[in-house]
């Protein structure tokens, strides 16, 4: 490379990707930060689009300060040219390619080595956010960083020098949003997968009605300024994310008729040892509880959703109490009128890019070592792609990944002393995540609610009945066979949504399907990917005949 | 698939059948390939005879369950991009005709009546009405069910049990022994391993293939369409990558594009160069596909034997052991004929075809 530096491609600009980018850039690595969203922040710091007249950020709480620090750090590096941020880039494949020597550089003009822009160890606290929630209160700051480096096409293909540690090179292939008809390629010496996770939603009769949204969908409506005060919402499911969603909706003027949680969160208190080590998380929980009270949101625990009602769109929901085995107690059903139903059953890590790279997957998450390295040389992973655990854990993991990458790319051992705080934070947050995991779970018999005519796979319109038939009559005993026999999971989302539901109906483990393409790719793009013509995709294509 | 067909025809011949698989139904290559039943790609010889027999049997089976197994007698169209390839294709088709294959030459100006979205400028084509397709996993599951065989999934065969006189008397599995006077090795790509459990060699090896699947579309590709160079690839001995686009629409809407052929052992990692060639070839045949999205790609390992013919029939080295594996890229199509032949020899009848070319012991020890 003309500037003699190492290049890192970070995929995902959430807390993990941001923390890693700053940590690596501060140590002299050239970073290309790639994200499908229009702005940095990921799921947590997702801000309302500027211009929607959002309110000012709320009181200066710690998490907001963390975000401001990340945002400032990013702005400085963008300015210095040490980080390049590609927004609206949907990565569909990370390819292992042999490194080539010649060629022009990434982020031409990078000159200043912002050696310590982000602090070296972790004294900056980005590995330590003590999570006081309310990310949804964030808003776009006028005059905040606008990354100037979103150059499409022209600088698409880059070549990099051989890496001293002998790792192969990588090419990141990304489709340009929003049309996703053109693809660009970014070369790098190392890759960090920080693609987070996606929401798990289990089906029930009526879940496909308009008005039923995911918890994250409700959150996005809030942050996008699309929430209409005066509506009535019910939040159902399980997991710690329901709290911020319910309080966020209430704070935005929506009447939250109930927060229906299938477990009793007080069980968390039994793991008091873990909790005691988490003053920040306890405070976060307490704050949400206080907000629920303030907005008079009834919290109904040990209940589950039975059915959503409505003709054209959602009109009401029926919930019912659960017995200790996780079955609905007959006679406890109650109907709650509402026009919005936010449903969430937790999160699932994104593993598709890692699968195509051949990284080891541990259950449903990317397997990493203590330096956040996958088993494929040159590929690191951090944040929720390596396990669901909240924003603070993602920050700590991202920071450690950046620290490790910077050292390893120059052939050095990372300096353990510089990472003690982030390591401690990660350990603490992981045990907290494990404690949450042990408490929050969908009811054991949730699939009893799925009637034979409930659609389970929305893309292919496969019902519960057909899935049960494949199991009972055709000998299917796992998700893959059900998919082959019913097409459940073969549609647009490639089973991301229905896989956990199918596994539940079959009564088997949920082993994620191998999705080698992380996004649907036009064949014309695929036909040129990685070749010299790669930079002019879409040119002169005939229109699709209808 | 092959095991399911053997079970069906053996049960019909009056035998009591148990099917053992370490995975689920269609968990092997059957769940990782396509379901073309092609005669068009086969030159006159034993494989073509097996394909023609199989095609008739599929048509019989489809009478009651065409929809359940997504059987479609849609026909194949082999196109020739250049006059030279057209001449070669027509000569090839003439040979097939003498062996009983229906072939209809298609002139350039008729090509677009058959396939309206084909690229312009192709030299000509041959239409093969006997090419059909099924959905492999559904076919395997429905044939198994129709067989009434005992289905023992999730059980691995760890040993082939032999009596003192050397004859086979059943199998040992990780969950108990099963006794039977006849054991059929229908382990596909893993056929060599199962053969070795009985102390015999059978040189089945994996040949990797990728398939691309598009978003669902209204029917725009009516036949199985592929370029004439495909024929050469199938019979190839080269270990190098060879791809030829076979493009076809499916009942469910997506278009399937396949399949590549490579010998890379059991390497499951994604290969962009291979998939790129599939996409390239397909868009060359059907330019509209450039803007159609690939939703996914998957790969499988075809079971192949050095002479590209399957092993079908009794193994004289281990009395009671029968083989039905090594069908390479045609095991779905050839499964019915294979099942019928195996059932016939199991029942002591004369098989419909001469099994000599398929003898399991035809390979020298070095080949294994
Ligand atoms: C509704 C909701 C409420 C929450 N509330 C809280 C809370 O109160 N407290 C808390 O600690 N945590 C909360 N969380 C969790 C928190 O948002 C996550 O823990 C955190 O964002 C994870 O960070 P990450 O960097 O690992 O991934 P993400 O923040 O998920 O970032 C991943 C990024 O990768 C991008 N990406 C993914 N795939 C691709 C691709 N193929 N190509 C390009 N870009 C891609 C995405 O666009 C995204 O920006 C909440 C989450 C949700 C959904
Ligand atoms: C990409 C691709 C495209 C293809 N396209 C076509 C096509 O269009 N038309 C066509 O006809 N063919 C096609 N094929 C080929 C076809 O898929 C195979 O020939 C066929 O599936 C082989 O079937 P089988 O029953 O022999 O093997 P399999 O389906 O692999 O079945 C063998 C079974 O044996 C089991 N097994 C192995 N060892 C043991 C053990 N020790 N104990 C218990 N069980 C064991 C396995 O679990 C497996 O389920 C394609 C293949 C690929 C990869």
Coordinates of N, CA and C and ligand atoms in Angstrom, one line a residue, chain A residues 11-17 34-37 39 41-46 63 89-92 131-136 194-197 199 215-216 219 240-241 244-245 281 284 288 347 350 352-353 382-385 389-392 394 518-519, ligand 1:
Chain A
X11 N -17.5 -4.2 9.7 CA -18.8 -4.3 9.2 C -19.8 -4.2 10.3
X12 N -20.5 -3.1 10.3 CA -21.5 -2.8 11.4 C -21.0 -1.6 12.2
X13 N -21.8 -0.5 12.2 CA -21.4 0.7 12.9 C -22.2 0.9 14.2
X14 N -22.5 -0.2 14.8 CA -23.2 -0.2 16.1 C -22.1 0.1 17.2
X15 N -22.5 -0.1 18.5 CA -21.5 0.1 19.6 C -20.2 -0.7 19.4
X16 N -20.4 -2.0 19.0 CA -19.2 -2.8 18.8 C -18.3 -2.3 17.7
X17 N -18.9 -2.1 16.5 CA -18.1 -1.6 15.4 C -17.4 -0.3 15.6
X34 N -18.2 0.0 7.6 CA -19.3 -0.2 6.6 C -20.6 -0.6 7.3
X35 N -21.6 0.1 7.0 CA -22.9 -0.2 7.6 C -24.1 0.1 6.6
X36 N -25.1 -0.7 6.8 CA -26.3 -0.6 5.9 C -27.1 0.6 6.3
X37 N -27.0 1.1 7.5 CA -27.8 2.3 7.9 C -27.3 3.6 7.4
X39 N -26.7 6.2 9.2 CA -25.8 6.9 10.1 C -25.3 5.9 11.1
X41 N -24.3 4.2 14.7 CA -25.0 4.0 16.0 C -25.6 2.6 16.2
X42 N -25.9 1.9 15.1 CA -26.4 0.6 15.3 C -27.8 0.6 15.9
X43 N -28.2 -0.5 16.5 CA -29.5 -0.6 17.1 C -29.7 0.3 18.3
X44 N -28.6 0.6 19.0 CA -28.8 1.3 20.2 C -28.8 2.8 20.1
X45 N -27.9 3.3 19.3 CA -27.8 4.7 19.2 C -28.5 5.2 17.9
X46 N -29.5 4.4 17.5 CA -30.2 4.8 16.3 C -30.9 6.1 16.6
X63 N -25.0 7.1 29.4 CA -24.9 6.5 28.1 C -24.9 7.5 26.9
X89 N -24.4 0.9 2.9 CA -23.7 -0.2 2.2 C -24.1 -1.5 2.8
X90 N -24.8 -2.4 2.0 CA -25.3 -3.6 2.6 C -24.3 -4.7 2.2
X91 N -23.6 -5.2 3.1 CA -22.6 -6.2 2.8 C -23.3 -7.6 2.5
X92 N -23.0 -8.2 1.4 CA -23.6 -9.4 1.1 C -22.6 -10.6 1.1
X131 N -24.7 1.5 31.0 CA -26.0 1.3 30.5 C -27.1 1.9 31.3
X132 N -27.4 3.1 31.1 CA -28.7 3.6 31.7 C -29.8 3.8 30.7
X133 N -29.7 3.0 29.7 CA -30.9 2.9 28.8 C -31.3 4.1 28.1
X134 N -32.5 4.3 27.7 CA -33.0 5.5 27.1 C -32.3 5.8 25.8
X135 N -31.7 4.9 25.2 CA -31.0 5.2 23.9 C -32.1 5.8 23.0
X136 N -33.3 5.4 23.2 CA -34.3 5.9 22.2 C -34.6 7.4 22.4
X194 N -19.2 -7.0 13.0 CA -19.9 -6.4 14.2 C -21.3 -6.1 13.7
X195 N -21.9 -7.2 13.2 CA -23.2 -7.0 12.6 C -24.4 -7.2 13.5
X196 N -24.1 -7.3 14.8 CA -25.2 -7.3 15.8 C -26.1 -8.5 15.6
X197 N -27.4 -8.3 16.0 CA -28.3 -9.4 16.0 C -29.7 -8.9 15.4
X199 N -34.2 -9.5 15.7 CA -35.2 -9.9 16.7 C -35.8 -11.2 16.5
X215 N -40.7 -5.5 18.7 CA -40.3 -4.5 19.7 C -39.3 -3.5 19.1
X216 N -38.4 -4.0 18.3 CA -37.5 -3.2 17.6 C -38.2 -2.3 16.6
X219 N -39.6 0.5 18.4 CA -38.5 1.4 18.8 C -38.1 2.3 17.6
X240 N -35.4 -8.3 28.3 CA -35.1 -7.0 28.9 C -35.4 -5.9 27.9
X241 N -35.6 -6.1 26.6 CA -35.8 -5.1 25.7 C -37.2 -4.5 25.7
X244 N -37.5 -0.9 27.8 CA -37.3 0.4 27.1 C -38.3 0.7 26.0
X245 N -38.8 -0.4 25.4 CA -39.8 -0.2 24.3 C -41.1 0.4 25.0
X281 N -26.5 -1.7 35.8 CA -27.7 -2.4 35.2 C -28.9 -2.4 36.2
X284 N -30.4 0.9 35.8 CA -31.1 0.9 34.6 C -32.5 0.3 34.7
X288 N -36.3 2.1 34.6 CA -37.4 1.7 33.8 C -38.7 1.4 34.6
X347 N -33.3 -11.7 21.1 CA -32.5 -11.4 19.9 C -31.7 -12.7 19.4
X350 N -26.5 -12.3 14.2 CA -26.3 -12.4 12.7 C -25.1 -13.3 12.5
X352 N -24.4 -14.8 9.2 CA -24.3 -15.2 7.8 C -23.0 -14.9 7.2
X353 N -22.4 -13.7 7.5 CA -21.1 -13.4 6.9 C -20.0 -14.3 7.4
X382 N -17.2 -9.1 17.1 CA -17.5 -8.5 18.4 C -18.9 -8.0 18.4
X383 N -19.4 -7.9 19.6 CA -20.8 -7.4 19.8 C -21.7 -8.6 19.7
X384 N -23.0 -8.2 19.4 CA -24.0 -9.2 19.5 C -23.9 -10.4 18.5
X385 N -23.1 -10.2 17.5 CA -22.9 -11.3 16.6 C -22.2 -12.5 17.3
X389 N -26.0 -9.5 24.4 CA -25.6 -9.1 25.8 C -25.8 -7.6 26.1
X390 N -26.3 -6.8 25.2 CA -26.5 -5.4 25.4 C -25.4 -4.5 24.9
X391 N -25.7 -3.2 25.0 CA -24.8 -2.3 24.3 C -23.4 -2.2 25.1
X392 N -23.4 -2.2 26.4 CA -22.2 -2.1 27.1 C -21.2 -3.2 26.8
X394 N -21.2 -5.0 24.0 CA -20.7 -4.8 22.7 C -19.6 -3.8 22.6
X518 N -25.5 -12.9 2.5 CA -26.1 -12.2 3.6 C -27.3 -11.3 3.1
X519 N -27.3 -11.0 1.8 CA -28.4 -10.2 1.3 C -28.7 -10.8 -0.1
Ligands
LIG1 C1 -35.8 -2.4 20.9 C2 -34.4 -2.4 21.6 C3 -34.1 -1.8 22.8 C4 -32.9 -1.9 23.4 N1 -32.6 -1.3 24.6 C5 -31.4 -1.5 25.2 C6 -31.2 -0.9 26.5 O1 -32.0 -0.2 27.0 N2 -30.0 -1.1 27.1 C7 -29.0 -1.9 26.4 O2 -27.9 -2.0 26.9 N3 -29.2 -2.4 25.2 C8 -30.4 -2.2 24.6 N4 -30.6 -2.8 23.4 C9 -29.6 -3.6 22.8 C10 -28.6 -2.8 22.1 O3 -29.2 -2.1 21.1 C11 -27.6 -3.8 21.5 O4 -27.0 -4.6 22.5 C12 -26.4 -3.1 20.8 O5 -26.9 -2.2 19.8 C13 -25.6 -4.2 20.1 O6 -24.5 -3.5 19.5 P1 -23.7 -4.2 18.3 O7 -22.7 -3.2 17.9 O8 -23.3 -5.5 18.7 O9 -24.8 -4.4 17.2 P2 -25.9 -3.3 16.5 O10 -26.1 -2.2 17.4 O11 -27.0 -4.2 16.2 O12 -25.1 -2.9 15.2 C14 -25.0 -3.7 14.1 C15 -24.9 -2.9 12.9 O13 -24.5 -3.7 11.8 C16 -25.2 -3.3 10.7 N5 -25.3 -4.5 9.8 C17 -25.7 -5.7 10.1 N6 -25.6 -6.5 9.0 C18 -25.0 -5.8 8.0 C19 -24.7 -6.1 6.7 N7 -24.8 -7.3 6.1 N8 -24.1 -5.1 5.9 C20 -23.9 -3.8 6.5 N9 -24.3 -3.5 7.8 C21 -24.8 -4.5 8.5 C22 -26.5 -2.9 11.2 O14 -27.1 -1.9 10.3 C23 -26.2 -2.2 12.5 O15 -26.0 -0.9 12.4 C24 -31.9 -2.6 22.7 C25 -32.1 -3.2 21.5 C26 -33.4 -3.1 20.9 C27 -33.6 -3.8 19.6

